Amino acid sequence: AEYDLLVLNGLVVTHDNTVELDIAVKDGKIAKLSPRGVLNGGMAKKVIDAEGGMMMPGGVDAHVHLDEPALFGKGETADNYETGTRSAIAGGTTTLITFAPQRKTEPSLLAALAATHARAKGNCYSDYSFHLICSNAGPKAISEFAALRKAGVSSLKIYMTYEALQLKDSEILDVLFEARKQKIVTMIHAENGAIIDWTIKKLEEKKLFAPKYHVTSHPPVAEIEATYRAISLSGFIDVPILIVHVSSPAAAKHISDAQRKGLPVYAETCPQYLFLTRKDLDKPGFEGAKCVCSPPPREGEQDHEGIWRGLEDGTFTVLSSDHCPFLYDNTEIGKKSVISSEYPNGHFKYIPNGCPGVETRLSLTLSANRLQLQKFVEVTSTNAAKLYGLYPRKGALISGESDADLTIWYPEGMKEFELTNSMLHHNVDYTPYEGRTMKQWPRYTVLRGEVVWARDEGGLIGKKGYGEFLKRDVSSLAGCRSEEWDVENF
Ligand code: URP
Ligand code: ZN
Ligand code: ZN
Ligand code: ZN
């Protein structure tokens, strides 16, 4: 046969177009996009009839924590590369960019990269790539940025909070300065660690330990101040940054102000900031622990509205999951230290920060029926590929250029259902979205021409080890604004 796969009769939705076309796949690539009637079933080994369906570029989730050791001293992530990437494809996401974490006691980033490669290799259902978490920004790490680029890593994440990870402002400047030279995008976790630690102390003095106090201990000002500081530091160096997991509309305002001035400031938000509030942490007993993440879910509808608007107006470049999986029922490392006679419902500060969500990201967002479809594709796939140097191999359906990664939806024939954790493919014992009404779920996920998820025909049919490591190039979004940077000019 001329082609390996044809997807016929559907509506193709990309970030810049919505059009009825048939798709032909050959050797894992998009070979042709063709008007109706040109391609026919006899021309391929396999045919999907997508009548009534929508074909989108496969989801790209650029913020996922898998198989990270106990970096925060609070237990290891529950998903490894096998279970995390399996969960991804079942939810329509074909590419993950996960983290390769460097410990503070480890001067080398390349060592952290090698260790993470070893954890991922041969275990992945989806394609994958790594951001380096730089928690030791000493001379050794800085000297390795060029080698990281050669190894296909064009982004780093740094933290302004968490004792085990936090960098001083001077270290942030060191990172940004070298990132500028090497054309690396720096992702910044923007929360003021001192404000958080101080507030935790105040809550402890009053013996307030319940999970809900996690929200109180991470006030909006911690996020707002750090966001503005991150923008200021990156503006000084003139280098692109991405502020990760933004939850506060007031922080988003600093970001959009910077963008209006033309600064290369990009931002990310996550489903938890669209669908959860502090009430989700205020549940009897330890239940609230399921929604502990940082920054925390905010007050309510007004905050959600602000974040949706930021997605619509382009303040947010990407919508990632920040899948950071911990077992609720982990008595070994989790609950044992979290719960004591002094705090029988747990102590918020010992609850590992993070929620699972790699599998639910696309369906939850699409089910909310809030974003225009092209905007949905842009923030859940295309922009992540552009920002992190994967475009147009990923995030697009361009013949001859893009991998044949597709998420295929059938919104019309879809019956609403209630989400339960038992449907999901991660290794976590809960979902923060238990019981939600879902209106959408991908019927097919296609990765490089192979059907890896078929909701009604076997479910997960991809193979462990099919996922490939993706070497990334420089960002294709706007970078620094001037060629030269000289300290004498200030
Ligand atoms: O609560 C969160 N977000 N945990 C994951 C770690 C991080 O900072 O992204
Ligand atoms: Zn973070
Ligand atoms: Zn809401
Ligand atoms: Zn994260």
Short mmCIF file of C-alpha atoms and ligand atoms in Angstrom, two decimals:
data_model
loop_
_atom_site.label_atom_id
_atom_site.label_comp_id
_atom_site.label_asym_id
_atom_site.label_seq_id
_atom_site.Cartn_x
_atom_site.Cartn_y
_atom_site.Cartn_z
CA ALA A 1 0.00 0.00 0.00
CA GLU A 2 1.02 3.56 -0.68
CA TYR A 3 0.38 4.69 2.92
CA ASP A 4 0.52 3.12 6.37
CA LEU A 5 -2.56 4.85 7.75
CA LEU A 6 -5.40 6.99 6.48
CA VAL A 7 -7.68 9.03 8.73
CA LEU A 8 -10.68 9.91 6.61
CA ASN A 9 -13.79 12.11 6.86
CA GLY A 10 -12.86 14.09 9.94
CA LEU A 11 -12.34 17.72 10.81
CA VAL A 12 -8.70 18.72 11.18
CA VAL A 13 -8.13 21.28 13.94
CA THR A 14 -4.70 22.84 14.32
CA HIS A 15 -3.65 26.04 16.08
CA ASP A 16 -4.20 28.03 12.89
CA ASN A 17 -6.89 26.21 10.95
CA THR A 18 -10.12 24.24 11.16
CA VAL A 19 -10.80 22.39 7.94
CA GLU A 20 -12.25 19.16 6.59
CA LEU A 21 -9.32 17.14 5.29
CA ASP A 22 -8.18 13.56 5.05
CA ILE A 23 -4.81 12.62 6.52
CA ALA A 24 -2.32 10.17 5.03
CA VAL A 25 0.52 8.78 7.12
CA LYS A 26 3.70 7.15 5.90
CA ASP A 27 6.75 6.06 7.90
CA GLY A 28 5.49 7.74 11.03
CA LYS A 29 5.11 11.14 9.38
CA ILE A 30 2.21 13.16 8.07
CA ALA A 31 2.56 12.44 4.36
CA LYS A 32 -0.42 14.31 2.96
CA LEU A 33 -3.40 16.42 3.95
CA SER A 34 -5.93 16.11 1.22
CA PRO A 35 -9.41 17.36 0.31
CA ARG A 36 -12.18 14.76 0.45
CA GLY A 37 -12.34 12.23 -2.33
CA VAL A 38 -8.67 12.06 -3.28
CA LEU A 39 -7.58 9.42 -0.79
CA ASN A 40 -9.44 6.15 -0.47
CA GLY A 41 -9.29 3.19 1.86
CA GLY A 42 -7.55 0.95 -0.65
CA MET A 43 -4.44 3.10 -0.53
CA ALA A 44 -3.39 2.22 3.02
CA LYS A 45 -2.74 -0.72 5.33
CA LYS A 46 -5.04 0.75 7.96
CA VAL A 47 -7.95 3.21 7.84
CA ILE A 48 -9.70 5.15 10.58
CA ASP A 49 -13.07 6.53 9.62
CA ALA A 50 -13.27 9.78 11.56
CA GLU A 51 -16.72 10.78 10.30
CA GLY A 52 -18.09 13.18 12.92
CA GLY A 53 -14.68 13.34 14.60
CA MET A 54 -11.93 15.88 15.09
CA MET A 55 -8.24 15.27 14.54
CA MET A 56 -5.78 17.38 16.47
CA PRO A 57 -2.00 17.24 16.79
CA GLY A 58 -1.15 14.96 19.72
CA GLY A 59 -1.02 16.69 23.08
CA VAL A 60 2.34 17.98 24.27
CA ASP A 61 2.59 18.17 28.05
CA ALA A 62 5.67 20.18 28.99
CA HIS A 63 5.43 19.90 32.77
CA VAL A 64 5.46 16.36 34.16
CA HIS A 65 7.32 14.87 37.13
CA LEU A 66 8.14 11.17 36.75
CA ASP A 67 10.41 8.93 38.77
CA GLU A 68 11.89 11.80 40.75
CA PRO A 69 13.70 10.79 43.90
CA ALA A 70 12.63 12.28 47.22
CA LEU A 71 13.91 15.72 46.29
CA PHE A 72 11.74 17.59 48.74
CA GLY A 73 12.34 15.05 51.49
CA LYS A 74 8.67 14.08 51.15
CA GLY A 75 8.61 10.82 49.30
CA GLU A 76 9.20 9.74 45.74
CA THR A 77 6.85 10.33 42.85
CA ALA A 78 4.38 7.47 42.41
CA ASP A 79 4.67 7.28 38.63
CA ASN A 80 7.74 6.12 36.83
CA TYR A 81 8.37 6.49 33.09
CA GLU A 82 6.29 3.42 32.31
CA THR A 83 3.14 4.35 34.24
CA GLY A 84 3.36 8.08 33.59
CA THR A 85 3.74 7.81 29.81
CA ARG A 86 1.06 5.10 29.69
CA SER A 87 -1.30 7.49 31.44
CA ALA A 88 -0.35 10.23 28.98
CA ILE A 89 -1.29 8.35 25.80
CA ALA A 90 -4.58 7.14 27.31
CA GLY A 91 -5.45 10.81 27.73
CA GLY A 92 -4.39 11.92 24.23
CA THR A 93 -0.91 13.26 25.03
CA THR A 94 1.85 11.90 22.78
CA THR A 95 4.84 13.93 23.99
CA LEU A 96 5.99 14.62 27.54
CA ILE A 97 8.74 16.92 28.67
CA THR A 98 9.62 15.66 32.12
CA PHE A 99 12.23 16.82 34.60
CA ALA A 100 15.77 15.63 35.11
CA PRO A 101 16.38 16.79 38.66
CA GLN A 102 19.78 17.80 39.96
CA ARG A 103 20.28 17.56 43.72
CA LYS A 104 21.92 20.45 45.55
CA THR A 105 24.72 18.11 46.56
CA GLU A 106 25.37 17.16 42.91
CA PRO A 107 27.38 19.86 41.11
CA SER A 108 26.82 18.39 37.62
CA LEU A 109 23.76 18.79 35.42
CA LEU A 110 25.07 16.26 32.91
CA ALA A 111 25.17 13.64 35.66
CA ALA A 112 21.52 14.39 36.47
CA LEU A 113 20.69 14.09 32.77
CA ALA A 114 22.43 10.72 32.48
CA ALA A 115 20.65 9.37 35.56
CA THR A 116 17.28 10.44 34.16
CA HIS A 117 18.00 8.91 30.75
CA ALA A 118 18.67 5.63 32.53
CA ARG A 119 15.27 5.79 34.26
CA ALA A 120 13.38 6.55 31.06
CA LYS A 121 15.14 4.46 28.43
CA GLY A 122 13.06 1.59 27.10
CA ASN A 123 10.18 2.36 29.47
CA CYS A 124 8.13 4.94 27.61
CA TYR A 125 4.80 4.65 25.80
CA SER A 126 4.93 8.29 24.66
CA ASP A 127 7.76 10.32 23.19
CA TYR A 128 9.69 12.25 25.78
CA SER A 129 12.30 14.87 26.44
CA PHE A 130 13.80 16.50 29.53
CA HIS A 131 14.09 19.88 31.19
CA LEU A 132 17.00 20.01 33.63
CA ILE A 133 16.11 21.13 37.15
CA CYS A 134 19.08 23.22 38.25
CA SER A 135 19.25 23.37 42.05
CA ASN A 136 23.03 23.74 42.28
CA ALA A 137 23.97 26.64 40.03
CA GLY A 138 27.68 26.48 40.79
CA PRO A 139 30.40 26.93 38.15
CA LYS A 140 30.32 23.26 37.16
CA ALA A 141 26.60 23.38 36.30
CA ILE A 142 26.89 26.71 34.49
CA SER A 143 29.82 25.41 32.44
CA GLU A 144 27.65 22.52 31.22
CA PHE A 145 24.88 24.53 29.56
CA ALA A 146 26.56 24.29 26.14
CA ALA A 147 26.87 20.53 26.48
CA LEU A 148 23.21 20.29 27.48
CA ARG A 149 22.26 22.00 24.25
CA LYS A 150 24.31 19.46 22.30
CA ALA A 151 22.50 16.70 24.21
CA GLY A 152 19.15 18.09 22.99
CA VAL A 153 18.12 19.94 26.14
CA SER A 154 17.15 23.57 25.52
CA SER A 155 15.37 24.39 28.79
CA LEU A 156 15.97 24.46 32.52
CA LYS A 157 13.76 24.83 35.56
CA ILE A 158 14.82 26.79 38.61
CA TYR A 159 13.06 27.40 41.91
CA MET A 160 12.60 30.48 44.09
CA THR A 161 11.24 28.34 46.94
CA TYR A 162 11.74 24.86 48.54
CA GLU A 163 14.88 24.65 50.66
CA ALA A 164 16.18 21.68 48.70
CA LEU A 165 15.96 23.51 45.37
CA GLN A 166 15.82 27.27 45.92
CA LEU A 167 18.37 29.54 44.24
CA LYS A 168 19.44 32.96 45.51
CA ASP A 169 18.82 35.92 43.23
CA SER A 170 22.53 36.08 42.39
CA GLU A 171 22.42 32.42 41.33
CA ILE A 172 19.32 33.07 39.25
CA LEU A 173 21.27 35.82 37.48
CA ASP A 174 24.15 33.38 36.86
CA VAL A 175 21.70 30.91 35.29
CA LEU A 176 19.91 33.52 33.20
CA PHE A 177 23.17 35.03 31.96
CA GLU A 178 24.47 31.71 30.67
CA ALA A 179 21.01 30.69 29.42
CA ARG A 180 21.06 33.81 27.26
CA LYS A 181 24.39 32.79 25.72
CA GLN A 182 23.27 29.23 25.04
CA LYS A 183 19.71 30.09 23.91
CA ILE A 184 18.15 28.12 26.73
CA VAL A 185 14.63 28.84 28.01
CA THR A 186 14.54 29.09 31.81
CA MET A 187 11.38 27.96 33.55
CA ILE A 188 10.91 29.59 36.91
CA HIS A 189 8.90 28.36 39.90
CA ALA A 190 7.96 31.78 41.18
CA GLU A 191 7.01 31.69 44.83
CA ASN A 192 8.82 33.60 47.58
CA GLY A 193 10.26 30.88 49.83
CA ALA A 194 10.81 33.23 52.79
CA ILE A 195 7.18 34.40 52.85
CA ILE A 196 6.02 30.77 52.78
CA ASP A 197 8.39 29.61 55.53
CA TRP A 198 7.50 32.58 57.71
CA THR A 199 3.76 31.98 57.27
CA ILE A 200 4.15 28.27 58.07
CA LYS A 201 5.85 29.25 61.33
CA LYS A 202 2.99 31.56 62.22
CA LEU A 203 0.41 28.83 61.54
CA GLU A 204 2.35 26.31 63.61
CA GLU A 205 2.47 28.74 66.54
CA LYS A 206 -1.33 28.63 66.47
CA LYS A 207 -1.32 24.83 66.06
CA LEU A 208 -3.11 25.05 62.70
CA PHE A 209 -2.05 21.90 60.86
CA ALA A 210 -5.00 20.72 58.72
CA PRO A 211 -4.40 20.22 54.96
CA LYS A 212 -6.39 23.37 54.18
CA TYR A 213 -3.68 25.52 55.80
CA HIS A 214 -1.44 24.66 52.89
CA VAL A 215 -3.37 27.33 50.99
CA THR A 216 -3.01 29.86 53.83
CA SER A 217 0.72 29.17 53.97
CA HIS A 218 1.14 29.97 50.25
CA PRO A 219 -0.56 33.37 50.02
CA PRO A 220 -1.00 35.10 46.64
CA VAL A 221 1.62 37.69 47.63
CA ALA A 222 4.31 34.97 47.65
CA GLU A 223 3.47 34.18 44.02
CA ILE A 224 2.94 37.79 42.95
CA GLU A 225 6.20 39.08 44.44
CA ALA A 226 8.28 36.23 43.04
CA THR A 227 6.66 36.53 39.61
CA TYR A 228 7.50 40.21 39.45
CA ARG A 229 11.05 39.52 40.67
CA ALA A 230 11.53 36.79 38.06
CA ILE A 231 10.32 39.18 35.35
CA SER A 232 12.66 41.88 36.66
CA LEU A 233 15.71 39.61 36.74
CA SER A 234 15.05 38.21 33.27
CA GLY A 235 14.34 41.69 31.92
CA PHE A 236 17.70 42.88 33.27
CA ILE A 237 19.53 40.04 31.50
CA ASP A 238 17.20 40.27 28.46
CA VAL A 239 16.49 36.58 28.19
CA PRO A 240 13.29 34.55 27.72
CA ILE A 241 11.70 32.88 30.73
CA LEU A 242 8.57 30.87 31.33
CA ILE A 243 6.78 31.29 34.64
CA VAL A 244 5.46 27.82 35.47
CA HIS A 245 2.10 26.89 37.03
CA VAL A 246 0.61 30.34 37.53
CA SER A 247 -2.44 30.25 39.80
CA SER A 248 -3.03 33.87 40.70
CA PRO A 249 -4.65 36.35 38.29
CA ALA A 250 -2.68 39.14 39.96
CA ALA A 251 0.56 37.35 39.09
CA ALA A 252 -0.78 36.91 35.56
CA LYS A 253 -1.28 40.68 35.40
CA HIS A 254 2.45 41.24 35.98
CA ILE A 255 3.10 38.77 33.17
CA SER A 256 0.75 40.43 30.67
CA ASP A 257 2.18 43.86 31.56
CA ALA A 258 5.67 42.54 30.78
CA GLN A 259 4.45 41.00 27.53
CA ARG A 260 2.90 44.32 26.49
CA LYS A 261 6.30 45.93 26.95
CA GLY A 262 7.67 43.36 24.51
CA LEU A 263 9.60 41.27 27.03
CA PRO A 264 10.02 37.57 26.16
CA VAL A 265 8.09 36.45 29.25
CA TYR A 266 6.06 33.29 28.74
CA ALA A 267 3.70 31.68 31.20
CA GLU A 268 2.07 28.38 31.99
CA THR A 269 -1.04 27.45 33.88
CA CYS A 270 -2.57 24.09 34.74
CA PRO A 271 -6.03 22.49 35.05
CA GLN A 272 -5.87 22.60 38.85
CA TYR A 273 -6.06 26.40 38.64
CA LEU A 274 -9.14 26.18 36.42
CA PHE A 275 -11.04 23.49 38.31
CA LEU A 276 -9.96 23.40 41.98
CA THR A 277 -10.32 25.94 44.77
CA ARG A 278 -9.22 26.15 48.39
CA LYS A 279 -12.51 24.44 49.31
CA ASP A 280 -11.12 21.25 47.78
CA LEU A 281 -8.51 21.25 50.53
CA ASP A 282 -11.07 21.91 53.26
CA LYS A 283 -12.47 18.40 53.57
CA PRO A 284 -12.86 16.21 56.64
CA GLY A 285 -9.79 14.37 57.89
CA PHE A 286 -6.84 13.99 55.55
CA GLU A 287 -8.92 14.11 52.35
CA GLY A 288 -7.81 17.66 51.50
CA ALA A 289 -4.26 16.35 51.00
CA LYS A 290 -5.34 15.14 47.55
CA CYS A 291 -5.40 18.72 46.26
CA VAL A 292 -2.21 20.03 47.87
CA CYS A 293 -0.05 21.59 45.20
CA SER A 294 2.10 24.69 44.92
CA PRO A 295 1.08 27.31 44.19
CA PRO A 296 -2.24 26.23 45.71
CA PRO A 297 -5.68 26.41 44.15
CA ARG A 298 -7.04 29.88 44.87
CA GLU A 299 -10.34 31.26 46.20
CA GLY A 300 -13.01 30.49 43.66
CA GLU A 301 -14.76 31.36 40.42
CA GLN A 302 -13.20 34.82 40.05
CA ASP A 303 -9.73 33.34 40.06
CA HIS A 304 -10.73 30.59 37.61
CA GLU A 305 -12.23 33.25 35.37
CA GLY A 306 -8.99 35.24 35.45
CA ILE A 307 -6.98 32.18 34.45
CA TRP A 308 -9.37 31.23 31.61
CA ARG A 309 -9.12 34.78 30.32
CA GLY A 310 -5.34 34.58 30.44
CA LEU A 311 -5.52 31.47 28.26
CA GLU A 312 -7.86 33.18 25.82
CA ASP A 313 -5.87 36.40 25.52
CA GLY A 314 -2.45 34.76 25.17
CA THR A 315 -1.00 35.69 28.56
CA PHE A 316 -0.57 31.96 29.06
CA THR A 317 1.52 30.32 26.41
CA VAL A 318 0.90 26.77 27.58
CA LEU A 319 -1.54 24.71 29.63
CA SER A 320 0.46 21.86 31.20
CA SER A 321 -0.55 19.30 33.78
CA ASP A 322 2.25 19.68 36.39
CA HIS A 323 1.54 15.99 36.94
CA CYS A 324 3.36 15.42 40.21
CA PRO A 325 2.07 12.10 41.53
CA PHE A 326 2.16 10.97 45.14
CA LEU A 327 0.24 8.13 46.77
CA TYR A 328 -2.48 9.30 49.12
CA ASP A 329 -2.20 6.04 51.03
CA ASN A 330 1.55 6.05 51.40
CA THR A 331 2.09 5.08 55.02
CA GLU A 332 5.79 4.45 54.53
CA ILE A 333 7.11 7.88 53.65
CA GLY A 334 4.03 9.98 53.27
CA LYS A 335 1.41 9.70 55.98
CA LYS A 336 3.71 8.30 58.62
CA SER A 337 5.51 11.57 59.02
CA VAL A 338 2.49 13.62 57.93
CA ILE A 339 0.18 12.31 60.66
CA SER A 340 1.01 12.19 64.37
CA SER A 341 -0.78 12.38 67.73
CA GLU A 342 -0.22 16.13 67.67
CA TYR A 343 -1.85 16.44 64.24
CA PRO A 344 -4.18 13.46 63.68
CA ASN A 345 -5.48 14.94 60.42
CA GLY A 346 -1.98 15.50 59.13
CA HIS A 347 0.34 18.46 59.01
CA PHE A 348 0.03 20.43 55.80
CA LYS A 349 3.74 21.14 55.58
CA TYR A 350 4.63 17.44 55.32
CA ILE A 351 2.17 16.65 52.55
CA PRO A 352 4.07 16.23 49.29
CA ASN A 353 3.17 19.05 46.92
CA GLY A 354 1.60 18.03 43.66
CA CYS A 355 -1.42 16.47 41.98
CA PRO A 356 -1.71 13.84 39.25
CA GLY A 357 -3.19 15.07 35.97
CA VAL A 358 -1.28 13.98 32.87
CA GLU A 359 -4.21 11.84 31.69
CA THR A 360 -7.05 14.24 32.49
CA ARG A 361 -5.51 17.51 31.22
CA LEU A 362 -6.96 17.46 27.71
CA SER A 363 -10.36 15.95 28.48
CA LEU A 364 -11.08 18.18 31.47
CA THR A 365 -10.21 21.29 29.50
CA LEU A 366 -12.13 20.29 26.41
CA SER A 367 -15.11 19.18 28.50
CA ALA A 368 -15.28 22.67 30.02
CA ASN A 369 -16.10 23.84 26.49
CA ARG A 370 -14.61 27.22 27.17
CA LEU A 371 -11.69 27.71 24.77
CA GLN A 372 -12.00 27.99 21.02
CA LEU A 373 -10.79 24.72 19.54
CA GLN A 374 -7.79 26.27 17.81
CA LYS A 375 -6.79 28.02 21.04
CA PHE A 376 -7.13 24.68 22.82
CA VAL A 377 -4.68 23.08 20.38
CA GLU A 378 -2.35 26.05 20.66
CA VAL A 379 -2.03 25.96 24.46
CA THR A 380 -2.09 22.18 24.93
CA SER A 381 0.21 21.21 22.07
CA THR A 382 1.57 23.71 19.54
CA ASN A 383 2.96 26.38 21.84
CA ALA A 384 4.78 23.87 24.02
CA ALA A 385 6.41 22.45 20.88
CA LYS A 386 7.38 25.95 19.72
CA LEU A 387 8.63 27.23 23.06
CA TYR A 388 10.76 24.17 23.76
CA GLY A 389 12.19 23.55 20.31
CA LEU A 390 10.09 20.65 19.03
CA TYR A 391 8.10 22.49 16.36
CA PRO A 392 7.03 21.53 13.70
CA ARG A 393 7.99 17.92 14.37
CA LYS A 394 5.48 18.06 17.24
CA GLY A 395 2.46 20.29 17.80
CA ALA A 396 1.56 20.53 14.10
CA LEU A 397 0.17 18.51 11.20
CA ILE A 398 2.41 19.67 8.38
CA SER A 399 2.98 17.16 5.61
CA GLY A 400 6.58 16.07 5.27
CA GLU A 401 7.52 17.78 8.55
CA SER A 402 5.34 16.67 11.42
CA ASP A 403 5.28 13.33 13.14
CA ALA A 404 1.95 11.57 12.68
CA ASP A 405 0.83 12.22 16.25
CA LEU A 406 -2.93 12.61 16.49
CA THR A 407 -5.57 12.89 19.14
CA ILE A 408 -8.94 11.97 17.66
CA TRP A 409 -12.15 13.08 19.37
CA TYR A 410 -15.74 12.17 18.60
CA PRO A 411 -17.64 14.86 20.45
CA GLU A 412 -21.01 14.01 18.93
CA GLY A 413 -21.26 10.33 19.73
CA MET A 414 -19.74 10.86 23.15
CA LYS A 415 -21.87 10.05 26.20
CA GLU A 416 -21.17 12.04 29.35
CA PHE A 417 -19.62 10.02 32.13
CA GLU A 418 -18.39 10.43 35.66
CA LEU A 419 -14.65 10.28 36.03
CA THR A 420 -13.31 7.74 38.51
CA ASN A 421 -9.71 6.98 39.35
CA SER A 422 -10.21 3.35 38.34
CA MET A 423 -10.45 4.47 34.69
CA LEU A 424 -7.04 6.09 34.75
CA HIS A 425 -3.70 4.52 33.86
CA HIS A 426 -1.39 6.28 36.28
CA ASN A 427 0.00 4.64 39.41
CA VAL A 428 -1.74 7.02 41.79
CA ASP A 429 -4.51 5.97 44.18
CA TYR A 430 -6.73 9.01 43.53
CA THR A 431 -7.59 11.77 41.11
CA PRO A 432 -8.46 15.25 42.38
CA TYR A 433 -11.27 15.16 39.79
CA GLU A 434 -13.11 12.08 41.11
CA GLY A 435 -16.79 12.21 40.19
CA ARG A 436 -16.55 15.08 37.67
CA THR A 437 -18.77 14.94 34.64
CA MET A 438 -16.65 14.49 31.55
CA LYS A 439 -18.06 15.29 28.13
CA GLN A 440 -14.99 14.32 26.13
CA TRP A 441 -12.36 11.63 26.03
CA PRO A 442 -10.04 10.80 23.14
CA ARG A 443 -11.21 7.85 21.08
CA TYR A 444 -7.83 7.35 19.43
CA THR A 445 -4.32 8.45 20.18
CA VAL A 446 -1.84 7.97 17.34
CA LEU A 447 1.92 8.24 17.90
CA ARG A 448 4.18 8.34 14.84
CA GLY A 449 1.52 6.56 12.82
CA GLU A 450 0.77 3.82 15.36
CA VAL A 451 -2.57 3.68 17.12
CA VAL A 452 -1.54 3.53 20.78
CA TRP A 453 -4.91 4.21 22.41
CA ALA A 454 -8.29 3.06 21.08
CA ARG A 455 -10.94 3.81 23.68
CA ASP A 456 -13.52 1.33 22.40
CA GLU A 457 -11.18 -1.24 20.84
CA GLY A 458 -8.82 -2.49 23.47
CA GLY A 459 -7.99 0.76 25.22
CA LEU A 460 -4.27 0.98 25.70
CA ILE A 461 -2.65 -0.83 22.78
CA GLY A 462 0.66 0.99 22.55
CA LYS A 463 3.83 -0.78 23.57
CA LYS A 464 6.20 0.13 26.36
CA GLY A 465 9.48 1.19 24.79
CA TYR A 466 7.88 2.59 21.61
CA GLY A 467 8.31 6.13 22.98
CA GLU A 468 11.46 7.87 21.77
CA PHE A 469 13.71 10.46 23.34
CA LEU A 470 13.36 13.76 21.50
CA LYS A 471 16.42 15.93 21.08
CA ARG A 472 15.25 19.50 21.13
CA ASP A 473 16.48 22.56 19.29
CA VAL A 474 16.25 26.23 20.30
CA SER A 475 12.88 27.80 20.97
CA SER A 476 11.04 29.12 17.95
CA LEU A 477 9.27 31.78 20.01
CA ALA A 478 10.83 35.23 20.37
CA GLY A 479 14.06 35.28 22.36
CA CYS A 480 16.27 38.05 23.72
CA ARG A 481 15.70 41.46 22.18
CA SER A 482 19.26 42.69 21.68
CA GLU A 483 22.34 41.01 20.28
CA GLU A 484 24.73 42.37 22.87
CA TRP A 485 24.58 42.43 26.65
CA ASP A 486 27.25 44.40 28.42
CA VAL A 487 27.24 45.24 32.11
CA GLU A 488 28.79 48.64 31.29
CA ASN A 489 25.57 49.68 29.58
CA PHE A 490 23.59 49.91 32.80
O1 URP B 1 2.98 21.29 43.80
C1 URP B 1 3.69 21.14 42.85
N1 URP B 1 3.60 21.91 41.80
N2 URP B 1 4.58 20.17 42.87
C2 URP B 1 5.40 19.86 41.82
C3 URP B 1 6.71 20.50 41.94
C4 URP B 1 6.71 21.80 41.23
O2 URP B 1 7.08 22.77 41.84
O3 URP B 1 6.35 21.87 40.06
ZN ZN B 2 7.19 24.19 40.37
ZN ZN B 3 -14.46 27.27 38.24
ZN ZN B 4 5.97 20.84 38.70
#
